[in-house]
PDB file of N, CA and C in Angstrom:
ATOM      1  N   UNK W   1     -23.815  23.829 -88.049  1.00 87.00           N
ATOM      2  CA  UNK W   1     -24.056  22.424 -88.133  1.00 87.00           C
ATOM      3  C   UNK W   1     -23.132  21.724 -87.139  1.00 87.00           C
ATOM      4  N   UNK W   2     -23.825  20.616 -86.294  1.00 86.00           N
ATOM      5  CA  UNK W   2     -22.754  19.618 -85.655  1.00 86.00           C
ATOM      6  C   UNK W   2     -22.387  18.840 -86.510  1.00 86.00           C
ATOM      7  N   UNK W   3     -21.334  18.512 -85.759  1.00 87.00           N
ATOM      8  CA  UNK W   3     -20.883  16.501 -86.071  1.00 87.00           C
ATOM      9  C   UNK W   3     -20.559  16.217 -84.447  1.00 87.00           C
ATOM     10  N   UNK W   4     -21.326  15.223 -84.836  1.00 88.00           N
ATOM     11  CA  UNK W   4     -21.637  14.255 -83.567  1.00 88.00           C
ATOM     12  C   UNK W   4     -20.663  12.936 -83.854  1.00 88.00           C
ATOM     13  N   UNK W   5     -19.875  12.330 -82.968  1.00 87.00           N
ATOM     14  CA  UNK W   5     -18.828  10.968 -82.693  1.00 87.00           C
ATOM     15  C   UNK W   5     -19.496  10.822 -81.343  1.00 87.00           C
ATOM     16  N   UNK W   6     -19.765   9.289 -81.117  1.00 84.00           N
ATOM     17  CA  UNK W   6     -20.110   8.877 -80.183  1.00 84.00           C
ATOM     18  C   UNK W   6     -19.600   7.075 -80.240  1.00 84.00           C
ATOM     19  N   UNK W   7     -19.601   6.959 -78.840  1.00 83.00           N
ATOM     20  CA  UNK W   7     -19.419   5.429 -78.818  1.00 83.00           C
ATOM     21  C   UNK W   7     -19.755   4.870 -77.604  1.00 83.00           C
ATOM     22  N   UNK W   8     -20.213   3.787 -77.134  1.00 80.00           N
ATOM     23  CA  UNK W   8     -20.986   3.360 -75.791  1.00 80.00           C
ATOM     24  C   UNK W   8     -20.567   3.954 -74.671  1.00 80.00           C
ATOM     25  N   UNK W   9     -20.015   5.198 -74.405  1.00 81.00           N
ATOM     26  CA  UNK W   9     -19.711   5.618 -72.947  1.00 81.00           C
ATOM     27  C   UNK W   9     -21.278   6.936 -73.678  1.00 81.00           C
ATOM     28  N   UNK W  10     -21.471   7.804 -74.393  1.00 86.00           N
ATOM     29  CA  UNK W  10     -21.765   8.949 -74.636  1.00 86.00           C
ATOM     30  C   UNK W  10     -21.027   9.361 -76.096  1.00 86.00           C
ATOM     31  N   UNK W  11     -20.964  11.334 -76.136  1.00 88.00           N
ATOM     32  CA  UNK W  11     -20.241  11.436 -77.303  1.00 88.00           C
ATOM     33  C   UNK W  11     -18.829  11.765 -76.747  1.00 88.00           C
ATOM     34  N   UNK W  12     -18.280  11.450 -77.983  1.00 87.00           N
ATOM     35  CA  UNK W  12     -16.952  11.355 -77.948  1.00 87.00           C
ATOM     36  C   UNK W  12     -15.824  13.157 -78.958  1.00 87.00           C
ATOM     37  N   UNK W  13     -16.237  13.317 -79.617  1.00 90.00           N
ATOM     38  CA  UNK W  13     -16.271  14.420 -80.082  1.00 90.00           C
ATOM     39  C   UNK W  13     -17.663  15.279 -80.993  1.00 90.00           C
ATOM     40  N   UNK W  14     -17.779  16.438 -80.639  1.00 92.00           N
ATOM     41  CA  UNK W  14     -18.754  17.239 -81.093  1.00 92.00           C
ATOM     42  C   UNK W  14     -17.760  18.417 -81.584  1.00 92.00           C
ATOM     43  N   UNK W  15     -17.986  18.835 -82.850  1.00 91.00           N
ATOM     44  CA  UNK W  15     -17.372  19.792 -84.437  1.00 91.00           C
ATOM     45  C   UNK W  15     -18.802  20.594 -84.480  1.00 91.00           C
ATOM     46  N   UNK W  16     -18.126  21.763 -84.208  1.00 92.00           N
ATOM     47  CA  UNK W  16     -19.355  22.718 -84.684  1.00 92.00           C
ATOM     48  C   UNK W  16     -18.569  23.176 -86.170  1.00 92.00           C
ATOM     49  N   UNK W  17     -19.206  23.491 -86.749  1.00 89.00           N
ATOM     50  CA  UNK W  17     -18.891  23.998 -88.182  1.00 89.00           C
ATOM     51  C   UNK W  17     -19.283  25.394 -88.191  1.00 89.00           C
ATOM     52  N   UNK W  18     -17.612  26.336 -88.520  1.00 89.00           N
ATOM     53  CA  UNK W  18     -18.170  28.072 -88.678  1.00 89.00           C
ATOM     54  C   UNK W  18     -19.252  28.340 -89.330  1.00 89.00           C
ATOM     55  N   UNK W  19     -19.899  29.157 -88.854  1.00 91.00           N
ATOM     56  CA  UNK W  19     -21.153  29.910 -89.717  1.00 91.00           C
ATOM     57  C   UNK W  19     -20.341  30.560 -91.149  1.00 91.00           C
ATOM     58  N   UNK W  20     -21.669  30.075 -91.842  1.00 91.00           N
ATOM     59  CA  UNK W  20     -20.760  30.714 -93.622  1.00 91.00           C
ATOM     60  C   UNK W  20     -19.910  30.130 -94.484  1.00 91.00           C
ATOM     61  N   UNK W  21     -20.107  28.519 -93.480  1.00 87.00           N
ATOM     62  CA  UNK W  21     -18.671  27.435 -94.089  1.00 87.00           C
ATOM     63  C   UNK W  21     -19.269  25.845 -94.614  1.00 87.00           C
ATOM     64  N   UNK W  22     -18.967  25.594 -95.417  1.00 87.00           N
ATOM     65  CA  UNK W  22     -19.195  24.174 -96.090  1.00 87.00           C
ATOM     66  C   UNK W  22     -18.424  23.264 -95.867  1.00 87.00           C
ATOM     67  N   UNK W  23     -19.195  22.153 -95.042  1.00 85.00           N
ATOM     68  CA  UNK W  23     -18.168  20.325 -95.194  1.00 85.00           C
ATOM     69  C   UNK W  23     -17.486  20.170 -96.366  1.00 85.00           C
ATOM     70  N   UNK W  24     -16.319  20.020 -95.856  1.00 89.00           N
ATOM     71  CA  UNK W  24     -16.002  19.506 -97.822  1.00 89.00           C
ATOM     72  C   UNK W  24     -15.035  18.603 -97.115  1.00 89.00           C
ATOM     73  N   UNK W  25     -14.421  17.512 -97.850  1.00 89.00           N
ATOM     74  CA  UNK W  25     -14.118  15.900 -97.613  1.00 89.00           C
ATOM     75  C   UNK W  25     -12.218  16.950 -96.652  1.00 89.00           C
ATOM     76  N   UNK W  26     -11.563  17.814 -97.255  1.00 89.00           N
ATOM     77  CA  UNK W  26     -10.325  18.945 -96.409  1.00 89.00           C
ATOM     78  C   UNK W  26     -10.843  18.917 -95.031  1.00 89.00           C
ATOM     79  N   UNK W  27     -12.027  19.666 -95.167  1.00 89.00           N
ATOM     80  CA  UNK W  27     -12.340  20.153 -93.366  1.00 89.00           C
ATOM     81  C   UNK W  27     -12.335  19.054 -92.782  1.00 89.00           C
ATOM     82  N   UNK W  28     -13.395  18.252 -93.249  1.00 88.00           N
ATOM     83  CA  UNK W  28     -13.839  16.654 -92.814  1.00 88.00           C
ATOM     84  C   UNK W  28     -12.749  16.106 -92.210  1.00 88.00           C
ATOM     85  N   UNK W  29     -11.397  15.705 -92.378  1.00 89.00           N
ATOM     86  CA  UNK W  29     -10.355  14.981 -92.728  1.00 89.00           C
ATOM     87  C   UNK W  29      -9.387  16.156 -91.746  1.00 89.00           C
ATOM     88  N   UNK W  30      -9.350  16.814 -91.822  1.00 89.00           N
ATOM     89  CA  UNK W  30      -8.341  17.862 -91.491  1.00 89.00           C
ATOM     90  C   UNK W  30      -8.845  18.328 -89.555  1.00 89.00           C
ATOM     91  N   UNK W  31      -9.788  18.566 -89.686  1.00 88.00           N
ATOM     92  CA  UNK W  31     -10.819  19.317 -88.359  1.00 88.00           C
ATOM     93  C   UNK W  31     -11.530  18.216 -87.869  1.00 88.00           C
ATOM     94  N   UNK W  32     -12.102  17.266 -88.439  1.00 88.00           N
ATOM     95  CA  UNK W  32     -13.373  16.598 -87.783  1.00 88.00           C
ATOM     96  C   UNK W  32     -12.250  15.117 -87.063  1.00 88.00           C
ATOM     97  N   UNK W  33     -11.595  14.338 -88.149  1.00 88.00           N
ATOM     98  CA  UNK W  33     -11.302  13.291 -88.093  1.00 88.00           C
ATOM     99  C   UNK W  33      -9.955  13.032 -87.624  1.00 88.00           C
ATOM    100  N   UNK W  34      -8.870  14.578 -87.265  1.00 87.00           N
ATOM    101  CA  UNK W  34      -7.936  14.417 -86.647  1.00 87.00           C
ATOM    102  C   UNK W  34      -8.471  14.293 -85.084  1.00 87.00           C
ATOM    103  N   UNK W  35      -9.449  14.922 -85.001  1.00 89.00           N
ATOM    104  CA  UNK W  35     -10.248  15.205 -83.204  1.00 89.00           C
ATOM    105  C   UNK W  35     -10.614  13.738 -83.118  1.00 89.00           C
ATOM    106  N   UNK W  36     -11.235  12.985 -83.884  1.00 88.00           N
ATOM    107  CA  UNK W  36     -11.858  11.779 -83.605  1.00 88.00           C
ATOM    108  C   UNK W  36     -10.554  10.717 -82.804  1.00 88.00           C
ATOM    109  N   UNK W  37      -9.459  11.006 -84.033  1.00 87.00           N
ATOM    110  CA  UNK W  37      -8.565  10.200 -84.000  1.00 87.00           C
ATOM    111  C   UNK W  37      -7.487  10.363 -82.488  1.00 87.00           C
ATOM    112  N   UNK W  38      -7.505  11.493 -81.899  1.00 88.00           N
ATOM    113  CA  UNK W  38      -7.049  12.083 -80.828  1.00 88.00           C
ATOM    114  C   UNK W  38      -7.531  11.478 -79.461  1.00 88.00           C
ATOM    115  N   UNK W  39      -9.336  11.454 -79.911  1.00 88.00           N
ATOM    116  CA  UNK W  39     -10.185  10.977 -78.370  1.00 88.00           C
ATOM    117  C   UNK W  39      -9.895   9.795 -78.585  1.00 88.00           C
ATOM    118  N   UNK W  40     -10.015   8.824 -79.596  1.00 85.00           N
ATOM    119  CA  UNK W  40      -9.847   7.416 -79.331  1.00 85.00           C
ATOM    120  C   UNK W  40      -8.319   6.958 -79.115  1.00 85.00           C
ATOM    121  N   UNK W  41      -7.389   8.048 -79.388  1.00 84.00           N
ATOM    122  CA  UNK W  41      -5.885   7.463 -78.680  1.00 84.00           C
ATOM    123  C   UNK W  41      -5.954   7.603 -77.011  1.00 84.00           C
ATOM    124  N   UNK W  42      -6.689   8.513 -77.037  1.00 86.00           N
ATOM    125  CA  UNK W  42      -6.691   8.784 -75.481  1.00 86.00           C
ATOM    126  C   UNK W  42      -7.720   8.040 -74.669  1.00 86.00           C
ATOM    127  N   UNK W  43      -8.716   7.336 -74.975  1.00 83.00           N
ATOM    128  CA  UNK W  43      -9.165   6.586 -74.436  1.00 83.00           C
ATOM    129  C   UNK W  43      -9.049   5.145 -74.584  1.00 83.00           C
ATOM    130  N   UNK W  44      -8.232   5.225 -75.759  1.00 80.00           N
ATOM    131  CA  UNK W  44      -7.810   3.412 -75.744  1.00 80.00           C
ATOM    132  C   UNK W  44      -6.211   3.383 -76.415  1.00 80.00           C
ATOM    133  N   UNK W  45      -5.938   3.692 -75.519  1.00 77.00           N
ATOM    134  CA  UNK W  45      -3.906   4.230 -76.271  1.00 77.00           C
ATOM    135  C   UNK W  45      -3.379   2.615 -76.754  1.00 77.00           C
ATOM    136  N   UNK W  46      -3.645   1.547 -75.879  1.00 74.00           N
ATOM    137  CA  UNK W  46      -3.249   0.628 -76.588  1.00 74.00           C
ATOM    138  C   UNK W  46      -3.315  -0.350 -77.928  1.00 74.00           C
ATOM    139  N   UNK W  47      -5.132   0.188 -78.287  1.00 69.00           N
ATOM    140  CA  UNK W  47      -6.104  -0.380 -79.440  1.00 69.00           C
ATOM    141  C   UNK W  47      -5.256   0.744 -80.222  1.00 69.00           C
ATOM    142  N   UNK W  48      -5.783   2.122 -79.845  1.00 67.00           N
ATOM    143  CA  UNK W  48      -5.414   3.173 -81.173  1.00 67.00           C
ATOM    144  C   UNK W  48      -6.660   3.325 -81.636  1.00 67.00           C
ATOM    145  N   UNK W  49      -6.994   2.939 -83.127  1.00 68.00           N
ATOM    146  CA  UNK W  49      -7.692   3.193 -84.068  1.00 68.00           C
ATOM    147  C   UNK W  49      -7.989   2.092 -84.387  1.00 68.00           C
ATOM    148  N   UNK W  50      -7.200   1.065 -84.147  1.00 69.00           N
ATOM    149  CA  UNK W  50      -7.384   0.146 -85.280  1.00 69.00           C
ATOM    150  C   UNK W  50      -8.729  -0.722 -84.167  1.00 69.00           C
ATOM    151  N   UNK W  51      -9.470  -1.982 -85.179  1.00 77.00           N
ATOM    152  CA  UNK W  51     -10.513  -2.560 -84.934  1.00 77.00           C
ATOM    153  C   UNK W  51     -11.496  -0.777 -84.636  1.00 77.00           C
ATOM    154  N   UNK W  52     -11.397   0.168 -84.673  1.00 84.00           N
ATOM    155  CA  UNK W  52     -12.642   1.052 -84.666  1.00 84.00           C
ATOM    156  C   UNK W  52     -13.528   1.170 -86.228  1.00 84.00           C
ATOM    157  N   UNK W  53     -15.371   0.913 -85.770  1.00 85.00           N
ATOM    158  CA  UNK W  53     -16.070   0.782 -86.811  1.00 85.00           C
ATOM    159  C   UNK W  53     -16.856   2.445 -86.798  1.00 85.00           C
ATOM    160  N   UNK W  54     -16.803   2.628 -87.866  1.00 86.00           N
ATOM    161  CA  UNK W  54     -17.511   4.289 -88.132  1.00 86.00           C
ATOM    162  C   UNK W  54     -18.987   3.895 -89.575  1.00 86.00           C
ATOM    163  N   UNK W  55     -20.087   4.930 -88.833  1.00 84.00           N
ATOM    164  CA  UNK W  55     -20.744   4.302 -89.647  1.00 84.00           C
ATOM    165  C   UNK W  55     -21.269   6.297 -89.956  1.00 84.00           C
ATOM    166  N   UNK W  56     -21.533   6.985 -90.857  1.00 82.00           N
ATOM    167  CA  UNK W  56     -21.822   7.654 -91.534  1.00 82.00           C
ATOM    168  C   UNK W  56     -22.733   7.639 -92.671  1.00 82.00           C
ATOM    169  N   UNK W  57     -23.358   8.669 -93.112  1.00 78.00           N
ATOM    170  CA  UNK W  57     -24.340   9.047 -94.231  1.00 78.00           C
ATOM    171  C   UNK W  57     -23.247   8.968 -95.482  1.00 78.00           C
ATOM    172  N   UNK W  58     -23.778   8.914 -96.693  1.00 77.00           N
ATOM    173  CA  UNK W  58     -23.408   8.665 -98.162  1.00 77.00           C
ATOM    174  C   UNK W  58     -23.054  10.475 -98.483  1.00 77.00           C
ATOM    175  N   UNK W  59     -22.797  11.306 -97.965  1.00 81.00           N
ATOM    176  CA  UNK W  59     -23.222  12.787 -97.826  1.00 81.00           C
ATOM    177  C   UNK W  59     -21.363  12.622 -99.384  1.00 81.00           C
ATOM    178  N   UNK W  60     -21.115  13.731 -99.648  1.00 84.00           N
ATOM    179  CA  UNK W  60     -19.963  13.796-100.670  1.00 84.00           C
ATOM    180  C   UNK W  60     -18.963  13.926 -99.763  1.00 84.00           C
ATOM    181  N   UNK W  61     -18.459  14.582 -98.668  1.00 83.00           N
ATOM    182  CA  UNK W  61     -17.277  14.423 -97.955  1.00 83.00           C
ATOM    183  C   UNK W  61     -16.876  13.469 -97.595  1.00 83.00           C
ATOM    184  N   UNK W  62     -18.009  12.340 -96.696  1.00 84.00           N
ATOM    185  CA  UNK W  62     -17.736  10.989 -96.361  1.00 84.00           C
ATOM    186  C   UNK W  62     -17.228  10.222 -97.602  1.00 84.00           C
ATOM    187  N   UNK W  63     -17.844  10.430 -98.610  1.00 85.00           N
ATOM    188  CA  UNK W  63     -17.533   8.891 -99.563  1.00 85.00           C
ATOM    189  C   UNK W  63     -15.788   9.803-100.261  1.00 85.00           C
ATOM    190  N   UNK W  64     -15.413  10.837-100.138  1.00 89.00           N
ATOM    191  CA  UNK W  64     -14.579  11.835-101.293  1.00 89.00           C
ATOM    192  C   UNK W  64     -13.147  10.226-100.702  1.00 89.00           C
ATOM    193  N   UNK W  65     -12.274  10.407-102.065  1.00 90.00           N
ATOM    194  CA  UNK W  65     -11.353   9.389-101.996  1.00 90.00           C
ATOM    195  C   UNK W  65      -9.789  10.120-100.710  1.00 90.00           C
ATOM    196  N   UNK W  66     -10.297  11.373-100.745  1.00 91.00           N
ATOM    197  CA  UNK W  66      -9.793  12.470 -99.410  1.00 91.00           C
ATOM    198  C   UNK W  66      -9.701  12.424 -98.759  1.00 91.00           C
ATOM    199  N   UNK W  67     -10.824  10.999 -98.254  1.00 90.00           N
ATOM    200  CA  UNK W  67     -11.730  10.669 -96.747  1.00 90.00           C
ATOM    201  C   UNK W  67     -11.254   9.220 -96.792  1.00 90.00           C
ATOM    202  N   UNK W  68     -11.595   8.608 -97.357  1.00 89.00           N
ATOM    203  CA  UNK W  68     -11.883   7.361 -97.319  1.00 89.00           C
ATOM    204  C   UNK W  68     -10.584   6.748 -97.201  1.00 89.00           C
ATOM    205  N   UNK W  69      -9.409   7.259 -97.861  1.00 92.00           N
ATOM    206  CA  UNK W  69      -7.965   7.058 -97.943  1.00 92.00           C
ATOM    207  C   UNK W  69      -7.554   7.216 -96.387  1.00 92.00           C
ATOM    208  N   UNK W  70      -7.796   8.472 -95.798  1.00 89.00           N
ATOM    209  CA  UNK W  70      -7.056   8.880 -94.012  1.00 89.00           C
ATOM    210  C   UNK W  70      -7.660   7.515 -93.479  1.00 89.00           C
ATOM    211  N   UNK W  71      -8.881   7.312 -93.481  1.00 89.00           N
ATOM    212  CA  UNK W  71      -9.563   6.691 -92.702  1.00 89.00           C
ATOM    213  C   UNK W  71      -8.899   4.708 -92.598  1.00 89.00           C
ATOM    214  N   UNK W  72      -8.563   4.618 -94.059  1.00 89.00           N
ATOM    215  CA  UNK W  72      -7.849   3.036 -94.623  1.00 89.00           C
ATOM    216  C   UNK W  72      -6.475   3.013 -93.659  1.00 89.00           C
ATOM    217  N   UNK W  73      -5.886   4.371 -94.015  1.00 88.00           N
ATOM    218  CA  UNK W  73      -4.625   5.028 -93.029  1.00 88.00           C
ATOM    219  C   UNK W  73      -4.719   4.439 -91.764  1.00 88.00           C
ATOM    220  N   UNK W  74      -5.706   4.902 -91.054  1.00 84.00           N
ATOM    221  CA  UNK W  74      -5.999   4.664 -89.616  1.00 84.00           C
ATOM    222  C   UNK W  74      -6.160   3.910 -89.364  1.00 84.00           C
ATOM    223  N   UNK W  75      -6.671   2.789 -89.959  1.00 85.00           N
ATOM    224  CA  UNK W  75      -7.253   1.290 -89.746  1.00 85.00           C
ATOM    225  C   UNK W  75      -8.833   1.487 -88.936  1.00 85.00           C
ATOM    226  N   UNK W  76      -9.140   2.496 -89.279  1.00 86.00           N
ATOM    227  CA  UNK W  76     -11.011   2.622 -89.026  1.00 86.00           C
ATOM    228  C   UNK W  76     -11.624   2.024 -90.273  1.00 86.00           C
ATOM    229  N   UNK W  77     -12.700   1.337 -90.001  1.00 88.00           N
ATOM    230  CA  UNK W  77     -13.524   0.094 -91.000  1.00 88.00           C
ATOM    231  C   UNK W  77     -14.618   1.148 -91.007  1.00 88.00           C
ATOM    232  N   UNK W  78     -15.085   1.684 -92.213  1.00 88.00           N
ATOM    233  CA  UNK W  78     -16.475   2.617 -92.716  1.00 88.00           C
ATOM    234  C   UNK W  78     -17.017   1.219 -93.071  1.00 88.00           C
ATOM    235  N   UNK W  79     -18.406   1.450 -92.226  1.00 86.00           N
ATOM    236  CA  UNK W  79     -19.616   0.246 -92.199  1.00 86.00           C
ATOM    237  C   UNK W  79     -20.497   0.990 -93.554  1.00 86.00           C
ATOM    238  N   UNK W  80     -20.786  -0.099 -94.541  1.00 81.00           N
ATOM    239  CA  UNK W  80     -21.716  -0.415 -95.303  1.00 81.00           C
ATOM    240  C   UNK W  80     -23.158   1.266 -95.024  1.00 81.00           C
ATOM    241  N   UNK W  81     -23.546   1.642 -95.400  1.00 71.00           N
ATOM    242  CA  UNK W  81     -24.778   2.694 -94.959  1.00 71.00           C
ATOM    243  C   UNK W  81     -25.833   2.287 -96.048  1.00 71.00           C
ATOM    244  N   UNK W  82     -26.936   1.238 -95.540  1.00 68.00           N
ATOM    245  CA  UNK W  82     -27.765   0.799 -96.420  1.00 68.00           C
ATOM    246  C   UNK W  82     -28.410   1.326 -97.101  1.00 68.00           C
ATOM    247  N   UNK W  83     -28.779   1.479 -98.196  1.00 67.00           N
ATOM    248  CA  UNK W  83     -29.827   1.956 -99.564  1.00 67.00           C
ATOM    249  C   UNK W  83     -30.659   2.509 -98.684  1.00 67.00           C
ATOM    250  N   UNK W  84     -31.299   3.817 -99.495  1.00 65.00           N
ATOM    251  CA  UNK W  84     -32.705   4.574 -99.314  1.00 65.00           C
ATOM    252  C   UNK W  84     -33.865   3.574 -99.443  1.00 65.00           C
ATOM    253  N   UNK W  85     -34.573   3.444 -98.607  1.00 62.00           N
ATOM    254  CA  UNK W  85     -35.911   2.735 -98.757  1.00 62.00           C
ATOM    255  C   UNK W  85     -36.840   3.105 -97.918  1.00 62.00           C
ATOM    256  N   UNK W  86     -38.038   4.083 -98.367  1.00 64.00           N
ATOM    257  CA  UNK W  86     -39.196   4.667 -97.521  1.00 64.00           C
ATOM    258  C   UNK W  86     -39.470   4.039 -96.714  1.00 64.00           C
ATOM    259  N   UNK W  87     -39.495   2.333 -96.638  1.00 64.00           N
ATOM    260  CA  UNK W  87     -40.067   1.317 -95.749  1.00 64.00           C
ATOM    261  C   UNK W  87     -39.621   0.923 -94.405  1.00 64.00           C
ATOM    262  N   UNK W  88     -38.051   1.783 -94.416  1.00 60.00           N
ATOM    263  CA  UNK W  88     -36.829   1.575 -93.428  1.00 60.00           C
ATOM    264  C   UNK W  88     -36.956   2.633 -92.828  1.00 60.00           C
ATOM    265  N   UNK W  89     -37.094   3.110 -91.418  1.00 61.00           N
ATOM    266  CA  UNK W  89     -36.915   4.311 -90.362  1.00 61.00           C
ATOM    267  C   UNK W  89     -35.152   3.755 -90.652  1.00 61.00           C
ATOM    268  N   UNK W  90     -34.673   5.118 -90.491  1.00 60.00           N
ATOM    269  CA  UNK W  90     -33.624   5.168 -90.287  1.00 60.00           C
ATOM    270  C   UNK W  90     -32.467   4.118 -89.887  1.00 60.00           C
ATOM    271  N   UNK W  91     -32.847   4.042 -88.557  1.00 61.00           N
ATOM    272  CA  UNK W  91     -32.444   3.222 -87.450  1.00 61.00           C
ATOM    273  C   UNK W  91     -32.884   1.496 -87.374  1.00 61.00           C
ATOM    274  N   UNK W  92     -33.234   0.727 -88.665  1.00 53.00           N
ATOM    275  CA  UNK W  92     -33.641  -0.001 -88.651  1.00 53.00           C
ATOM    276  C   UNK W  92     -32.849  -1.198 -89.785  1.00 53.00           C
ATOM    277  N   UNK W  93     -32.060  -0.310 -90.284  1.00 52.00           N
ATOM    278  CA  UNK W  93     -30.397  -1.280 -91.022  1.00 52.00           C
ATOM    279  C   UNK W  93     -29.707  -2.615 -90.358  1.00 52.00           C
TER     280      UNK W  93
END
């Protein structure tokens, strides 16, 4: 499985996940979101983290209080991920 980070240049980090291995909110937090936190010092050393908006699926790692805590840490703002509704393509929030 990927994880895809991207932001208006392209992506910004891509996480392949070992074969035989499960997301869980540890890996997430530990592997995915220290890398995130790395490219955006290095491409904006003076911002940092802070004012960065992340928008993600409702999946159990994203919402775990594991996650959501590093992320308050960092001063990254998790955007709202609107309700299931058949009537909504994806991309249309």
């Amino acid at each position: 499985m990927f994880t895809v980070f991207f932001n208006y240049n392209g992506p910004l980090v891509v996480d392949i996940l070992p074969q035989d291995t499960t997301t869980t909110a540890t890996y997430y937090v530990q592997n995915v979101l220290s890398q995130v936190k790395s490219a955006i010092n290095e491409q904006r050393p003076k911002v940092s983290t802070s004012r960065t908006l992340l928008l993600h699926d409702n999946a159990g790692p994203h919402k775990a209080r594991a996650t959501t805590q590093p992320l308050r840490e960092l001063g990254i703002q998790v955007l709202a991920h609107s309700a299931y509704s058949p009537n909504l393509a994806p991309c249309d929030f």
